[in-house]
Amino acid sequence: MRSIGALGKATNTKVETIRYYERIGLLAPPQRTDGNYRTYDDEALARLSFIRRSRDLGFSLDQVRALLSLTDQGTQDCKTVDRIARDHMAEIERKIADIIALRHELSTMIESCGGGNISECRIIEALSPFDN
Amino acid sequence: MRSIGALGKATNTKVETIRYYERIGLLAPPQRTDGNYRTYDDEALARLSFIRRSRDLGFSLDQVRALLSLTDQGTQDCKTVDRIARDHMAEIERKIADIIALRHELSTMIESCGGGNISECRIIEALSPFDN
DNA sequence: TCTTGACCCTGTAGTTGCTACAGGGAGCAT
DNA sequence: ATGCTCCCTGTAGCAACTACAGGGTCAAGA
Ligand SMILES: [Zn+2]
Ligand SMILES: [Zn+2]
Ligand SMILES: [Zn+2]
Ligand SMILES: [Zn+2]
């Protein structure tokens, strides 16, 4: 059994975040000590680790919730798990494409700035809607 | 002169977003009609277009605010503009590195799933903290 | 002329995923 | 007894919108 602070250190999670996960139903309310302190067992540690790892991989809390409930239920096959992961992957691919395109535009813009008066700065020009 | 709805269509911006920009001081309060409707001139259109283009390029509202005030002031040289753009670019590069790394981890994880019972799903395993 | 429908108004609350207090209580060491 | 560090609850804040609720305005058609 460990305190919330110890759990936080073990999972690299802020105390407030743990309480937040409890509030939104992602972590079950743990047992309390006589002094009303939360105490966590190894199962809670495993669960929070799972959550954090999923979050690090960019899954949304809703997706994490779904993954958790699937493992909790021990459903027959992992089709749904697979679909969640692949959906997330597709989203990541989209984001990569977007941000690469954005970098291209941004770098073109920055390259064009010769440094001088702002009234003829190409960056500002590139952001402005009309030629003038 | 155009209504807020027309301005929204012209700049691909939701009406609520335009009012939000006004509320936070990014857009000046426009003139009103007798019926208390906002009316926008071409300058407002240009300004909102600038904002939207900057946002599309990933600048934060604070950065947009800075860019706008620099162009408003017509400051001598564009060093500050340049710095804002380059800072943003650096941030984009960091994000790209992060998300590419994430894609690698995610794809490795997904590839490993053979499809079967959830208790032996490699995706779940990869997310779980302990070997067992 | 009346009514319908599309638009507009203000103000407030919700979204995501936390984070940061404020104002206390608990537990341990000195 | 006095610190000190941890913990508690509850609330409010962050970015950047978005979505109502509960009204008012305006132009067009029957
Ligand atoms: Zn290009
Ligand atoms: Zn320049
Ligand atoms: Zn690897
Ligand atoms: Zn699997």
Tab-separated table of C-alpha atoms (C1' of nucleotides) and ligand atoms in Angstrom:
chain	number	residue	atom	x	y	z
A	1	MET	CA	0.000	0.000	0.000
A	2	ARG	CA	1.243	3.440	-0.904
A	3	SER	CA	0.110	7.015	-0.542
A	4	ILE	CA	-1.043	9.164	-3.431
A	5	GLY	CA	2.284	10.969	-3.450
A	6	ALA	CA	4.204	7.707	-3.693
A	7	LEU	CA	1.927	6.525	-6.481
A	8	GLY	CA	2.499	9.793	-8.264
A	9	LYS	CA	6.249	9.413	-8.050
A	10	ALA	CA	6.096	5.803	-9.208
A	11	THR	CA	4.105	6.729	-12.305
A	12	ASN	CA	5.424	10.206	-12.935
A	13	THR	CA	1.979	11.644	-12.358
A	14	LYS	CA	1.014	14.712	-10.390
A	15	VAL	CA	-1.139	14.127	-7.338
A	16	GLU	CA	-3.821	16.401	-8.732
A	17	THR	CA	-3.911	14.349	-11.900
A	18	ILE	CA	-4.487	11.136	-9.965
A	19	ARG	CA	-7.367	12.719	-8.091
A	20	TYR	CA	-8.659	13.991	-11.408
A	21	TYR	CA	-8.614	10.481	-12.880
A	22	GLU	CA	-10.549	9.283	-9.873
A	23	ARG	CA	-13.083	12.083	-10.243
A	24	ILE	CA	-13.783	11.212	-13.868
A	25	GLY	CA	-14.069	7.529	-13.081
A	26	LEU	CA	-10.874	6.345	-14.726
A	27	LEU	CA	-9.459	5.125	-11.429
A	28	ALA	CA	-11.645	3.512	-8.781
A	29	PRO	CA	-11.849	5.308	-5.450
A	30	PRO	CA	-9.142	3.659	-3.389
A	31	GLN	CA	-9.298	2.597	0.222
A	32	ARG	CA	-8.687	5.222	2.856
A	33	THR	CA	-6.662	5.243	6.031
A	34	ASP	CA	-8.115	6.257	9.364
A	35	GLY	CA	-6.880	9.752	8.643
A	36	ASN	CA	-8.793	9.740	5.332
A	37	TYR	CA	-5.692	9.383	3.186
A	38	ARG	CA	-5.982	7.442	-0.059
A	39	THR	CA	-3.961	4.223	-0.202
A	40	TYR	CA	-3.173	2.370	-3.384
A	41	ASP	CA	-2.314	-1.263	-3.987
A	42	ASP	CA	-0.309	-2.800	-6.824
A	43	GLU	CA	-3.364	-3.158	-8.995
A	44	ALA	CA	-3.948	0.560	-8.843
A	45	LEU	CA	-0.310	1.118	-9.713
A	46	ALA	CA	-0.626	-1.154	-12.737
A	47	ARG	CA	-3.808	0.544	-13.838
A	48	LEU	CA	-2.372	4.024	-13.570
A	49	SER	CA	0.769	2.922	-15.393
A	50	PHE	CA	-1.409	1.614	-18.202
A	51	ILE	CA	-3.260	4.898	-18.358
A	52	ARG	CA	-0.073	6.947	-18.424
A	53	ARG	CA	1.546	4.831	-21.074
A	54	SER	CA	-1.553	5.071	-23.237
A	55	ARG	CA	-1.666	8.831	-22.741
A	56	ASP	CA	1.997	9.087	-23.682
A	57	LEU	CA	1.155	7.295	-26.892
A	58	GLY	CA	-1.467	9.948	-27.565
A	59	PHE	CA	-4.644	8.013	-26.827
A	60	SER	CA	-7.467	10.209	-25.570
A	61	LEU	CA	-8.946	9.588	-22.156
A	62	ASP	CA	-12.034	8.169	-23.839
A	63	GLN	CA	-9.899	5.750	-25.790
A	64	VAL	CA	-8.037	4.807	-22.620
A	65	ARG	CA	-11.369	4.234	-20.916
A	66	ALA	CA	-12.403	1.926	-23.743
A	67	LEU	CA	-9.119	0.011	-23.655
A	68	LEU	CA	-9.389	-0.407	-19.910
A	69	SER	CA	-12.948	-1.654	-19.990
A	70	LEU	CA	-12.049	-4.136	-22.720
A	71	THR	CA	-9.246	-5.587	-20.648
A	72	ASP	CA	-11.433	-5.547	-17.552
A	73	GLN	CA	-14.168	-7.474	-19.311
A	74	GLY	CA	-11.647	-9.877	-20.799
A	75	THR	CA	-13.715	-9.904	-23.968
A	76	GLN	CA	-13.074	-12.782	-26.344
A	77	ASP	CA	-10.938	-11.300	-29.067
A	78	CYS	CA	-8.953	-8.149	-29.498
A	79	LYS	CA	-10.635	-6.798	-32.604
A	80	THR	CA	-11.858	-3.722	-30.782
A	81	VAL	CA	-8.483	-3.055	-29.241
A	82	ASP	CA	-6.998	-3.333	-32.677
A	83	ARG	CA	-9.524	-0.922	-34.135
A	84	ILE	CA	-8.923	1.676	-31.443
A	85	ALA	CA	-5.182	1.465	-32.005
A	86	ARG	CA	-5.515	1.656	-35.774
A	87	ASP	CA	-7.942	4.565	-35.601
A	88	HIS	CA	-5.488	6.378	-33.409
A	89	MET	CA	-2.682	5.562	-35.819
A	90	ALA	CA	-4.687	7.004	-38.706
A	91	GLU	CA	-5.224	10.164	-36.719
A	92	ILE	CA	-1.498	10.396	-36.038
A	93	GLU	CA	-0.779	10.014	-39.746
A	94	ARG	CA	-3.161	12.844	-40.529
A	95	LYS	CA	-1.538	15.039	-37.928
A	96	ILE	CA	1.895	14.303	-39.320
A	97	ALA	CA	0.807	15.202	-42.840
A	98	ASP	CA	-0.735	18.429	-41.570
A	99	ILE	CA	2.217	19.525	-39.547
A	100	ILE	CA	4.733	18.701	-42.281
A	101	ALA	CA	2.725	20.806	-44.725
A	102	LEU	CA	2.622	23.543	-42.152
A	103	ARG	CA	6.361	23.424	-41.696
A	104	HIS	CA	6.820	23.783	-45.425
A	105	GLU	CA	4.649	26.867	-45.581
A	106	LEU	CA	6.234	28.355	-42.524
A	107	SER	CA	9.779	27.803	-43.699
A	108	THR	CA	9.064	29.275	-47.117
A	109	MET	CA	7.674	32.295	-45.364
A	110	ILE	CA	10.621	32.691	-43.035
A	111	GLU	CA	13.190	32.211	-45.791
A	112	SER	CA	11.656	35.051	-47.759
A	113	CYS	CA	12.204	37.639	-45.037
A	114	GLY	CA	15.202	39.739	-45.868
A	115	GLY	CA	15.105	41.710	-42.646
A	116	GLY	CA	14.221	45.331	-43.043
A	117	ASN	CA	11.283	47.609	-42.548
A	118	ILE	CA	8.159	45.907	-41.340
A	119	SER	CA	6.078	47.514	-44.066
A	120	GLU	CA	7.873	45.378	-46.617
A	121	CYS	CA	8.405	42.273	-44.493
A	122	ARG	CA	7.548	39.174	-46.466
A	123	ILE	CA	6.344	37.356	-43.391
A	124	ILE	CA	3.697	39.949	-42.734
A	125	GLU	CA	2.900	39.999	-46.420
A	126	ALA	CA	2.476	36.245	-46.449
A	127	LEU	CA	0.040	36.488	-43.602
A	128	SER	CA	-1.926	39.351	-45.089
A	129	PRO	CA	-4.876	38.568	-47.274
A	130	PHE	CA	-4.511	41.007	-50.162
A	131	ASP	CA	-1.758	42.110	-52.471
A	132	ASN	CA	-1.277	45.828	-52.314
B	1	MET	CA	-20.217	46.713	-44.825
B	2	ARG	CA	-21.182	43.165	-43.982
B	3	SER	CA	-22.884	41.270	-41.194
B	4	ILE	CA	-21.090	38.949	-38.837
B	5	GLY	CA	-22.466	35.950	-40.700
B	6	ALA	CA	-21.136	37.261	-44.019
B	7	LEU	CA	-17.754	37.945	-42.442
B	8	GLY	CA	-17.749	34.443	-41.053
B	9	LYS	CA	-18.433	32.969	-44.463
B	10	ALA	CA	-15.776	35.119	-46.102
B	11	THR	CA	-13.129	34.001	-43.630
B	12	ASN	CA	-14.358	30.513	-42.862
B	13	THR	CA	-14.897	31.454	-39.242
B	14	LYS	CA	-17.814	30.625	-36.981
B	15	VAL	CA	-19.851	33.555	-35.775
B	16	GLU	CA	-19.161	32.586	-32.160
B	17	THR	CA	-15.456	32.636	-32.862
B	18	ILE	CA	-15.626	36.169	-34.252
B	19	ARG	CA	-17.476	37.338	-31.152
B	20	TYR	CA	-14.903	35.507	-29.065
B	21	TYR	CA	-12.061	37.343	-30.800
B	22	GLU	CA	-13.830	40.597	-30.076
B	23	ARG	CA	-14.304	39.663	-26.434
B	24	ILE	CA	-10.626	38.932	-25.938
B	25	GLY	CA	-9.610	42.125	-27.707
B	26	LEU	CA	-8.200	40.627	-30.875
B	27	LEU	CA	-10.800	42.339	-33.027
B	28	ALA	CA	-12.005	45.843	-32.270
B	29	PRO	CA	-15.703	46.194	-31.464
B	30	PRO	CA	-17.255	47.035	-34.822
B	31	GLN	CA	-19.945	49.562	-35.588
B	32	ARG	CA	-23.532	48.570	-34.984
B	33	THR	CA	-26.687	49.025	-36.983
B	34	ASP	CA	-29.843	50.545	-35.540
B	35	GLY	CA	-30.965	47.048	-34.704
B	36	ASN	CA	-27.706	46.474	-32.784
B	37	TYR	CA	-26.189	44.192	-35.399
B	38	ARG	CA	-22.430	44.246	-35.854
B	39	THR	CA	-21.225	45.535	-39.239
B	40	TYR	CA	-17.750	44.983	-40.586
B	41	ASP	CA	-15.747	46.928	-43.137
B	42	ASP	CA	-12.920	45.715	-45.380
B	43	GLU	CA	-10.302	46.474	-42.772
B	44	ALA	CA	-12.001	44.122	-40.335
B	45	LEU	CA	-12.117	41.497	-43.062
B	46	ALA	CA	-8.399	41.905	-43.684
B	47	ARG	CA	-7.621	41.722	-40.000
B	48	LEU	CA	-9.673	38.616	-39.425
B	49	SER	CA	-8.144	37.003	-42.508
B	50	PHE	CA	-4.707	37.704	-41.070
B	51	ILE	CA	-5.714	36.152	-37.774
B	52	ARG	CA	-7.143	33.060	-39.406
B	53	ARG	CA	-4.164	32.545	-41.661
B	54	SER	CA	-1.834	32.883	-38.685
B	55	ARG	CA	-3.914	30.441	-36.679
B	56	ASP	CA	-3.896	27.999	-39.593
B	57	LEU	CA	-0.111	28.199	-39.504
B	58	GLY	CA	-0.271	27.254	-35.848
B	59	PHE	CA	0.543	30.571	-34.203
B	60	SER	CA	-1.035	30.965	-30.776
B	61	LEU	CA	-3.474	33.774	-30.156
B	62	ASP	CA	-0.804	35.524	-28.104
B	63	GLN	CA	1.609	35.295	-31.009
B	64	VAL	CA	-1.087	36.572	-33.353
B	65	ARG	CA	-1.711	39.448	-30.995
B	66	ALA	CA	1.987	40.302	-31.062
B	67	LEU	CA	2.179	40.107	-34.849
B	68	LEU	CA	-0.872	42.318	-35.177
B	69	SER	CA	0.406	44.946	-32.805
B	70	LEU	CA	3.755	45.009	-34.613
B	71	THR	CA	2.068	45.652	-37.938
B	72	ASP	CA	-0.260	48.182	-36.324
B	73	GLN	CA	2.642	50.104	-34.857
B	74	GLY	CA	4.562	49.911	-38.102
B	75	THR	CA	7.716	49.398	-36.072
B	76	GLN	CA	10.984	50.052	-37.838
B	77	ASP	CA	12.323	46.624	-38.626
B	78	CYS	CA	10.943	43.158	-38.688
B	79	LYS	CA	13.356	41.499	-36.256
B	80	THR	CA	10.606	40.751	-33.789
B	81	VAL	CA	8.353	39.321	-36.467
B	82	ASP	CA	11.207	37.144	-37.547
B	83	ARG	CA	11.835	35.958	-34.027
B	84	ILE	CA	8.212	35.042	-33.450
B	85	ALA	CA	8.132	33.086	-36.681
B	86	ARG	CA	11.402	31.295	-35.961
B	87	ASP	CA	10.355	30.443	-32.414
B	88	HIS	CA	7.184	28.975	-33.777
B	89	MET	CA	9.131	27.050	-36.368
B	90	ALA	CA	11.344	25.554	-33.660
B	91	GLU	CA	8.269	24.467	-31.773
B	92	ILE	CA	6.888	22.833	-34.898
B	93	GLU	CA	10.141	20.940	-35.387
B	94	ARG	CA	9.932	19.634	-31.841
B	95	LYS	CA	6.358	18.540	-32.363
B	96	ILE	CA	7.268	16.758	-35.562
B	97	ALA	CA	10.078	14.856	-33.865
B	98	ASP	CA	7.736	13.870	-31.041
B	99	ILE	CA	4.929	12.683	-33.233
B	100	ILE	CA	7.206	10.728	-35.562
B	101	ALA	CA	8.665	8.905	-32.570
B	102	LEU	CA	5.177	8.231	-31.357
B	103	ARG	CA	4.141	6.816	-34.710
B	104	HIS	CA	7.091	4.446	-34.612
B	105	GLU	CA	6.126	3.116	-31.194
B	106	LEU	CA	2.498	2.836	-32.125
B	107	SER	CA	3.117	1.019	-35.376
B	108	THR	CA	5.460	-1.465	-33.726
B	109	MET	CA	2.750	-2.143	-31.207
B	110	ILE	CA	0.015	-2.584	-33.789
B	111	GLU	CA	2.128	-4.816	-36.026
B	112	SER	CA	2.684	-7.197	-33.152
B	113	CYS	CA	-1.002	-7.935	-32.637
B	114	GLY	CA	-1.853	-11.262	-34.200
B	115	GLY	CA	-5.569	-11.037	-33.468
B	116	GLY	CA	-6.857	-13.464	-30.937
B	117	ASN	CA	-7.873	-13.556	-27.342
B	118	ILE	CA	-7.531	-10.297	-25.527
B	119	SER	CA	-5.618	-11.898	-22.704
B	120	GLU	CA	-2.709	-12.469	-25.043
B	121	CYS	CA	-3.089	-9.357	-27.175
B	122	ARG	CA	0.282	-7.726	-27.719
B	123	ILE	CA	-1.234	-4.274	-27.819
B	124	ILE	CA	-2.593	-4.633	-24.319
B	125	GLU	CA	0.658	-6.206	-23.269
B	126	ALA	CA	2.612	-3.318	-24.684
B	127	LEU	CA	0.484	-0.919	-22.694
B	128	SER	CA	0.678	-2.904	-19.487
B	129	PRO	CA	3.456	-2.145	-17.044
B	130	PHE	CA	4.630	-5.566	-15.943
B	131	ASP	CA	5.605	-8.779	-17.626
B	132	ASN	CA	3.575	-11.661	-16.312
C	1	DT	C1'	-50.776	42.875	-42.770
C	2	DC	C1'	-49.286	39.154	-40.708
C	3	DT	C1'	-46.286	35.482	-40.234
C	4	DT	C1'	-42.465	32.620	-41.096
C	5	DG	C1'	-37.743	31.853	-41.196
C	6	DA	C1'	-33.122	33.231	-41.232
C	7	DC	C1'	-30.322	35.824	-39.056
C	8	DC	C1'	-28.570	38.459	-34.959
C	9	DC	C1'	-28.067	39.688	-29.724
C	10	DT	C1'	-26.224	38.665	-24.679
C	11	DG	C1'	-24.711	35.675	-21.281
C	12	DT	C1'	-23.292	31.474	-19.618
C	13	DA	C1'	-21.574	26.860	-19.597
C	14	DG	C1'	-19.310	23.025	-21.868
C	15	DT	C1'	-15.170	20.855	-24.202
C	16	DT	C1'	-10.015	18.282	-23.192
C	17	DG	C1'	-6.698	17.164	-19.861
C	18	DC	C1'	-5.014	18.694	-16.693
C	19	DT	C1'	-2.919	22.389	-13.118
C	20	DA	C1'	-3.075	25.612	-9.309
C	21	DC	C1'	-4.597	27.431	-5.498
C	22	DA	C1'	-7.128	28.323	-0.762
C	23	DG	C1'	-8.026	26.846	3.489
C	24	DG	C1'	-7.803	23.451	6.144
C	25	DG	C1'	-6.342	18.327	8.637
C	26	DA	C1'	-2.817	14.269	9.572
C	27	DG	C1'	1.414	12.391	10.866
C	28	DC	C1'	6.043	12.397	12.208
C	29	DA	C1'	10.398	14.329	14.122
C	30	DT	C1'	12.548	17.369	17.367
D	1	DA	C1'	4.627	22.227	21.364
D	2	DT	C1'	6.349	23.285	17.001
D	3	DG	C1'	7.598	22.690	12.674
D	4	DC	C1'	7.460	20.364	8.419
D	5	DT	C1'	5.744	17.605	4.888
D	6	DC	C1'	2.254	15.371	3.290
D	7	DC	C1'	-2.765	14.865	2.560
D	8	DC	C1'	-7.894	16.467	2.179
D	9	DT	C1'	-11.962	19.040	-0.406
D	10	DG	C1'	-13.609	22.333	-3.466
D	11	DT	C1'	-13.161	25.621	-6.805
D	12	DA	C1'	-11.190	28.176	-10.548
D	13	DG	C1'	-7.956	28.662	-14.252
D	14	DC	C1'	-5.499	27.449	-18.877
D	15	DA	C1'	-6.210	27.404	-24.707
D	16	DA	C1'	-9.267	28.265	-28.141
D	17	DC	C1'	-13.075	27.739	-29.127
D	18	DT	C1'	-18.180	25.751	-29.327
D	19	DA	C1'	-22.909	25.337	-27.965
D	20	DC	C1'	-26.753	26.497	-26.120
D	21	DA	C1'	-30.915	29.308	-23.918
D	22	DG	C1'	-33.835	32.828	-24.338
D	23	DG	C1'	-34.643	36.424	-26.555
D	24	DG	C1'	-34.688	40.554	-30.636
D	25	DT	C1'	-34.479	42.057	-35.899
D	26	DC	C1'	-35.467	41.989	-40.588
D	27	DA	C1'	-36.869	40.826	-45.208
D	28	DA	C1'	-39.933	38.147	-48.023
D	29	DG	C1'	-44.059	35.668	-49.171
D	30	DA	C1'	-49.347	34.610	-48.626
E	1	ZN	ZN	4.913	25.443	-51.032
E	2	ZN	ZN	10.771	40.472	-42.415
E	3	ZN	ZN	11.384	1.314	-31.635
E	4	ZN	ZN	-4.400	-8.006	-30.253
